[in-house]
Coordinates of C-alpha atoms in Angstrom, one line a residue:
X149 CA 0.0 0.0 0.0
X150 CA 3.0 2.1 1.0
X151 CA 4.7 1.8 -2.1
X152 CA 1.5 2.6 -4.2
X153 CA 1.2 5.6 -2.7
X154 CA 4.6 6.8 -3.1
X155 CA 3.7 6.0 -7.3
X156 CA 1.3 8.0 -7.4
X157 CA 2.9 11.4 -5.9
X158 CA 2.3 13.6 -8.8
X159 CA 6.0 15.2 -10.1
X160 CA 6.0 17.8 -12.9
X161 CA 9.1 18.3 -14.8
X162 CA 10.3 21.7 -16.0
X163 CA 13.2 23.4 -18.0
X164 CA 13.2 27.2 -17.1
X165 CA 15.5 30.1 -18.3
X166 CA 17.0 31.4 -14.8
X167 CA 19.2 34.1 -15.1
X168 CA 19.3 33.1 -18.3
X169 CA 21.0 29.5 -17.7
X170 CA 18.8 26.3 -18.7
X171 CA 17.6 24.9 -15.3
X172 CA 15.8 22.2 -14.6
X173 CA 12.6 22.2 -11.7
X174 CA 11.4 19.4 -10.2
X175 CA 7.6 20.0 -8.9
X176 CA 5.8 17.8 -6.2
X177 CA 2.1 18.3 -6.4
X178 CA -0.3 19.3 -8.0
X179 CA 1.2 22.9 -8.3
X180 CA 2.9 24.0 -10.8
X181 CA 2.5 27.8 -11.7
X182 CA 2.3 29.4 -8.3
X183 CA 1.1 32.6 -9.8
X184 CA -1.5 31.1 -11.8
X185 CA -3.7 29.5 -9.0
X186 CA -6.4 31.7 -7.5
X187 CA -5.2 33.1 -4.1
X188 CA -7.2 30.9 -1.7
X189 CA -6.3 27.9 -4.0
X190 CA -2.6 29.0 -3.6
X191 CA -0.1 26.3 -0.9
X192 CA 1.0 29.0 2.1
X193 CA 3.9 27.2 2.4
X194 CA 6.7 26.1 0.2
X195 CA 9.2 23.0 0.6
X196 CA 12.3 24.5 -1.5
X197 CA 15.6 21.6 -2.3
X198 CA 19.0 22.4 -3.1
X199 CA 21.1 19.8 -4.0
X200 CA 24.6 19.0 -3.2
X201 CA 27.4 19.0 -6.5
X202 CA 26.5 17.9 -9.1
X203 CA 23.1 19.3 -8.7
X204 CA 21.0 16.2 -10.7
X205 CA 17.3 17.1 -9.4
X206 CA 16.3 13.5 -10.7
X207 CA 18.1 11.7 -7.9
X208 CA 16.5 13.9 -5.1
X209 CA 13.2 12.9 -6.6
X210 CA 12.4 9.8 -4.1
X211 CA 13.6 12.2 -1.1
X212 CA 10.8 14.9 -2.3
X213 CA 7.9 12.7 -2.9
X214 CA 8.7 11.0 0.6
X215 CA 8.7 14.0 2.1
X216 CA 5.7 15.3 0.2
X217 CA 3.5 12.2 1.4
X218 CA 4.8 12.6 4.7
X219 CA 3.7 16.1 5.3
X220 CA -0.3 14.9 4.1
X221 CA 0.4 16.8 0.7
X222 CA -0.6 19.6 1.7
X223 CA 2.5 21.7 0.4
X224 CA 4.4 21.3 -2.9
X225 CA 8.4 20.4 -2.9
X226 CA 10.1 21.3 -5.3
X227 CA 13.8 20.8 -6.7
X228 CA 16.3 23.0 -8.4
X229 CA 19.4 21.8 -10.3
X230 CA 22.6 24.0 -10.3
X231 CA 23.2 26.4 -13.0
X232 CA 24.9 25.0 -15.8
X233 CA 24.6 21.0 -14.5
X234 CA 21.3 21.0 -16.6
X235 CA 20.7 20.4 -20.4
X236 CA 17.2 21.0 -21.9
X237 CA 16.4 17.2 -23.8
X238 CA 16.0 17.5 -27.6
X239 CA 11.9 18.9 -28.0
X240 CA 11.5 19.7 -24.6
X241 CA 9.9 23.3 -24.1
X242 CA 11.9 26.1 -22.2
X243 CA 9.8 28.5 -20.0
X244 CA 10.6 31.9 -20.1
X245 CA 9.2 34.7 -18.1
X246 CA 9.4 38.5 -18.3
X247 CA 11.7 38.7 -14.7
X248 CA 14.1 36.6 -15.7
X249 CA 17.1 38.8 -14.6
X250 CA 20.1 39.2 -17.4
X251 CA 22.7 36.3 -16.8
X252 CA 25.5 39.2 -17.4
X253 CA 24.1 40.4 -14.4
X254 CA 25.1 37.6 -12.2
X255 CA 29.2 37.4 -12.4
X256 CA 30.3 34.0 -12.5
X257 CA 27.1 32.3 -12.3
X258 CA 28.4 28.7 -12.6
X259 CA 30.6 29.4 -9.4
X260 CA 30.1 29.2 -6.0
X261 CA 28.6 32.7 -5.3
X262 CA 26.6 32.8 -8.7
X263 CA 25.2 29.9 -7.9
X264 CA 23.9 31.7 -4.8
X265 CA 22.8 34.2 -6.9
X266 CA 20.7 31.7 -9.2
X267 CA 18.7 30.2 -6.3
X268 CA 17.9 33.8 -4.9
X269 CA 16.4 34.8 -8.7
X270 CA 14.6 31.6 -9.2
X271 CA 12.7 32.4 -5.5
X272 CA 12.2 36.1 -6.3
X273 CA 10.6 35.5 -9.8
X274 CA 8.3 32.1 -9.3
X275 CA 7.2 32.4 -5.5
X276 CA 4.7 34.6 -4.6
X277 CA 6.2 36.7 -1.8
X278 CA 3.2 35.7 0.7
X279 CA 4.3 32.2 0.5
X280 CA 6.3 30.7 3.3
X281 CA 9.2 28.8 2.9
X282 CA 11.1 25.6 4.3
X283 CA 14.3 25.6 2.8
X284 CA 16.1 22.3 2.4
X285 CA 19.8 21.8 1.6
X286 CA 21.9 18.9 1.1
X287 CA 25.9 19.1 1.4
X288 CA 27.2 22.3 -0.1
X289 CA 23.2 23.1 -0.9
X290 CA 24.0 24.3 2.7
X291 CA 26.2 27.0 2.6
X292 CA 23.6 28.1 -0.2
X293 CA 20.7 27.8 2.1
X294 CA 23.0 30.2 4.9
X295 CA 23.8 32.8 2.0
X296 CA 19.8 32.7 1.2
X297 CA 19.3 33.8 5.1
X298 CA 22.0 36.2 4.8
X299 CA 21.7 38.0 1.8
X300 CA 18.0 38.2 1.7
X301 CA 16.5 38.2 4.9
X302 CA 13.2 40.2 3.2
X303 CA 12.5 35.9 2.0
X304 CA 9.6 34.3 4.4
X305 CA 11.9 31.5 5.4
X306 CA 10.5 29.6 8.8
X307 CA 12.9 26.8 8.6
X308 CA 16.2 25.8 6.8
X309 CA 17.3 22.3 6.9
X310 CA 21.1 21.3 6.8
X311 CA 21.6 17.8 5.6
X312 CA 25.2 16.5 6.2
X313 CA 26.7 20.1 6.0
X314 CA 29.3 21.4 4.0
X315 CA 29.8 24.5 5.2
X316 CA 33.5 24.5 6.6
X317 CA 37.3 23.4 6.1
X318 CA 36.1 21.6 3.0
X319 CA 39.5 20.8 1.7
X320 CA 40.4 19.8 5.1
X321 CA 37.7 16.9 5.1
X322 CA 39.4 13.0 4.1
X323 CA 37.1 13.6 0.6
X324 CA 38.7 17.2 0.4
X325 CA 42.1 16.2 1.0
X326 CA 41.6 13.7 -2.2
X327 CA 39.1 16.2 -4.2
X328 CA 41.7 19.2 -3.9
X329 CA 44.0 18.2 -6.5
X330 CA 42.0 16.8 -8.6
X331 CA 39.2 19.8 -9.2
X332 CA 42.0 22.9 -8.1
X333 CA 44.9 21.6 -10.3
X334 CA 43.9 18.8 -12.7
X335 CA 40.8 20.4 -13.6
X336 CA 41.5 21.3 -17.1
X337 CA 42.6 17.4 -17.4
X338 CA 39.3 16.6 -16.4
X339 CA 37.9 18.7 -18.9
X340 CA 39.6 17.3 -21.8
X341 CA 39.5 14.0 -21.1
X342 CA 35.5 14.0 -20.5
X343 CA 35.3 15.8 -23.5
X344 CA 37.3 13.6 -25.8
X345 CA 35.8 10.2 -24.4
X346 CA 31.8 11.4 -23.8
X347 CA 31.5 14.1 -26.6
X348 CA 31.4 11.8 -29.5
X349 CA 29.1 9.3 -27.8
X350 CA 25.4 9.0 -29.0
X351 CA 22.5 9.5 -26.5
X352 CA 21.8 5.9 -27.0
X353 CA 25.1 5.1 -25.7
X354 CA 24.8 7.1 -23.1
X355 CA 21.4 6.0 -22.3
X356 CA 22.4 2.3 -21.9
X357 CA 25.6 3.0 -20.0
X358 CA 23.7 5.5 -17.4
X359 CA 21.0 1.5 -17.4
X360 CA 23.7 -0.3 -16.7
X361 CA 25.2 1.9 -13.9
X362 CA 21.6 2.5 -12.4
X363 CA 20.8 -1.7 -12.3
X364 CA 24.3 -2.1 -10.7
X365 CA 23.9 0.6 -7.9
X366 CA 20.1 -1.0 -7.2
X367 CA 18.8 2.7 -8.5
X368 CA 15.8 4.1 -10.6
X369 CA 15.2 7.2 -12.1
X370 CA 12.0 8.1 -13.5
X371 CA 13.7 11.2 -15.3
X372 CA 16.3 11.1 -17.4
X373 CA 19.9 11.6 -15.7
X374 CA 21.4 12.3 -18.8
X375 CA 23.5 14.9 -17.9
X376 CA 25.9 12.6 -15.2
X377 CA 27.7 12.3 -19.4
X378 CA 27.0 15.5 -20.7
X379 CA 30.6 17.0 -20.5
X380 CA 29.3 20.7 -20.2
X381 CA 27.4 19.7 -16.8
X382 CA 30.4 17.5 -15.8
X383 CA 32.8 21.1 -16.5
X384 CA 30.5 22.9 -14.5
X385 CA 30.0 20.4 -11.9
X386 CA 34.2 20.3 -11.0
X387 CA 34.5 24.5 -11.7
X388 CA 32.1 24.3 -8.6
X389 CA 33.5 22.0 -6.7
X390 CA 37.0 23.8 -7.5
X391 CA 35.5 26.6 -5.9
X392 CA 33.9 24.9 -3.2
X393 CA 37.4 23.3 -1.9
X394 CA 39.4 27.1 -2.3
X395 CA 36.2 29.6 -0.5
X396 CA 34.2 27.5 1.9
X397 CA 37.2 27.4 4.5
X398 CA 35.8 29.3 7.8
X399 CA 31.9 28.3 9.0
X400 CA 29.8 31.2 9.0
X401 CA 28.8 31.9 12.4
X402 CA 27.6 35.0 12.0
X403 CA 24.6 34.0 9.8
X404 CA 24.1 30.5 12.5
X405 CA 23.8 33.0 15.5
X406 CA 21.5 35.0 13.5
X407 CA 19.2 32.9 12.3
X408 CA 20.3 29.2 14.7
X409 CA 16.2 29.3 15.9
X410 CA 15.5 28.7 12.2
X411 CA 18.2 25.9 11.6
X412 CA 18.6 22.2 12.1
X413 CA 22.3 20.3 11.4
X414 CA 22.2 16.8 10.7
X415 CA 25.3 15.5 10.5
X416 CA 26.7 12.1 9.7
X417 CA 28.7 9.7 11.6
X418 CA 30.7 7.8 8.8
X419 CA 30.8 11.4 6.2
X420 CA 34.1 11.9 4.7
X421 CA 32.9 15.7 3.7
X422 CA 31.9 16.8 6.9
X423 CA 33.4 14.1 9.8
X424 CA 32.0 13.9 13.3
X425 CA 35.1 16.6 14.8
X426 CA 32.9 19.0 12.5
X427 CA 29.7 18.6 14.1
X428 CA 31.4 18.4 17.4
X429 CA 33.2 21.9 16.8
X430 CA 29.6 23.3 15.9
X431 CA 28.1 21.9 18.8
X432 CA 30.4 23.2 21.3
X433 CA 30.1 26.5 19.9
X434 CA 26.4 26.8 19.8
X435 CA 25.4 24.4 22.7
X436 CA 21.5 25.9 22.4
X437 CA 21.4 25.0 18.6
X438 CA 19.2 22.2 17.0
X439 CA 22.9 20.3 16.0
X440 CA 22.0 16.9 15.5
X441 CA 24.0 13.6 14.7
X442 CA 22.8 10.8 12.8
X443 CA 22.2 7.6 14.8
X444 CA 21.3 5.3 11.5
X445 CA 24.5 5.3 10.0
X446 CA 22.9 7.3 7.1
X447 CA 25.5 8.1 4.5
X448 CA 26.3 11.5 3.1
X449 CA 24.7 10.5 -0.2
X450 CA 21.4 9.6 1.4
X451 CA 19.4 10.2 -1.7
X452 CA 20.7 7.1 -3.0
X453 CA 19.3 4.9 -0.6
X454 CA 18.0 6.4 2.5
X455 CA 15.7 9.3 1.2
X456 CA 12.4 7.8 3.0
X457 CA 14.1 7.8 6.2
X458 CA 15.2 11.6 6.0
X459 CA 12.4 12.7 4.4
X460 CA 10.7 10.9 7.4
X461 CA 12.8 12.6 10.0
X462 CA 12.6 16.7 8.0
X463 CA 8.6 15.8 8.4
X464 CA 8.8 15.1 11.9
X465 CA 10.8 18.0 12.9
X466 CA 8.4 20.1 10.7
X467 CA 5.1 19.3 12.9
X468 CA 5.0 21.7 14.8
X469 CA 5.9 24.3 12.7
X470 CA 3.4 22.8 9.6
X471 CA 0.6 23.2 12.4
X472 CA 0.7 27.0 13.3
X473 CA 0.1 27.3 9.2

């Protein structure tokens, strides 16, 4: 019965122009033009995901319909890719809309900070402003769910949601220590080499390799994932994660002090991005925060395999907010 329901969470696919980058928007519920649907018709609340790098919505798409069956469907979640780590699909439609800010006017919009940037226009143009927000982010969606609080505090968030947090000392982490070289130094290696072995493949190539990967890792995606072989997203995906390892370096405590009634930390026990001396650190510096550390052995890449047990875990922390709404 369980599992039937979970197939039959409605999830509407979009490519939008944001900033002017192709971005793709994952939409749980029956909502998919905020602005179109009558005001009393209207959700008050929004559930809003940012991924970790690379930012492929389709693999967050079991976390958001768990969580969207466990909060009664009552409020849409939806999922934004990363600029740049989204290609439209031959004959699929791009949505435009009139506020779509200039992509000259966001500076380096497939960076770090751009990136912020992105997330903040895509809120400002498509969510009414009398809609509440829960703001969900996953690895370094994290440090862009703390530059969301801190650069626009004028946004109705009432909750934000750090999942397995990179927001410090990232090239200090065990993964760091590896990832440094590789994305700081070898980057433009990468580059050529994914360029000169996936460029020339077909999609039907790629289709059946992305199959054959999916059956081995027990996985199913009911959109495509494409772009895991599309050498422009894979580019974009390390120039992030380049910048990640060189600029998140000191936690923001300034924002956390701020805003720490309106955030939960989950951290992991076994996460080679964010280990347990991390979460301790935090802890010990904001003893009255909601700093939490996972008990289920829950791996940093829970989307893979655990994303009905955190989506059940965001829902229960949510009641009692969901219930003064």
């Amino acid at each position: 019965m369980d599992s039937e329901m979970k197939e039959e969470v409605p999830v509407h696919e979009e490519f939008i122009l944001c900033c002017g980058v192709e971005t793709q928007v994952l939409k749980c519920g029956p909502w998919t033009n905020l602005f179109n649907e009558p005001r009393a018709n209207r959700p008050k609340l929004l559930i809003f995901v940012i991924t970790g790098n690379p930012g492929f919505s389709a693999f967050y798409v079991p976390f958001a319909k768990a969580l969207y069956s466990s909060v009664n469907r009552c409020f849409p979640v939806w999922v934004i890719s990363h600029a740049g780590h989204a290609l439209v699909p031959k004959g699929k439609k791009i949505l435009t809309t009139s506020d779509d800010t200039n992509a000259q006017e966001i500076n380096d919009i497939y960076g770090l900070q751009g990136q912020v940037e992105h997330k903040l226009a895509f809120l400002r143009t498509h969510v009414p402003k009398e809609i509440k927000l829960v703001v969900i982010g996953h690895s370094i969606g994290c440090h862009f769910s703390l530059e969301i609080l801190k650069l626009a505090p004028e946004l109705p968030i009432i909750r934000s949601f750090l999942l397995f947090p990179t927001i410090e000392r990232m090239s200090e982490s065990p993964n760091g220590r590896i990832a440094t070289p590789l994305l700081c130094w070898l980057r433009y290696a990468l580059y050529v080499f994914a360029y000169l072995l996936l460029k020339p493949w077909p999609e039907k190539i790629k289709s059946f390799v992305i199959r054959i990967a999916l059956q081995m890792m027990n996985l199913q995606s009911e959109f495509s994932v494409l772009n895991i072989l599309e050498p422009f997203c894979l580019a974009n995906a390390a120039y992030l994660g380049g910048q990640e390892m060189m600029k998140v370096v000191k936690r923001d405590n300034e924002t956390i002090k701020t805003y720490l009634s309106k955030l939960t930390f989950y951290y992991g026990t076994t996460d080679a991005w964010c280990p347990k001396e991390y979460y301790e650190d935090i802890k010990k510096d904001f003893p009255e925060g909601d700093i939490r550390l996972c008990e289920k052995k829950i791996p940093h890449a829970f989307i893979l395999h655990f994303p009905q047990e955190m989506a059940d875990m965001v829902a229960d922390w949510l009641k009692d907010d969901l219930s003064k709404i």
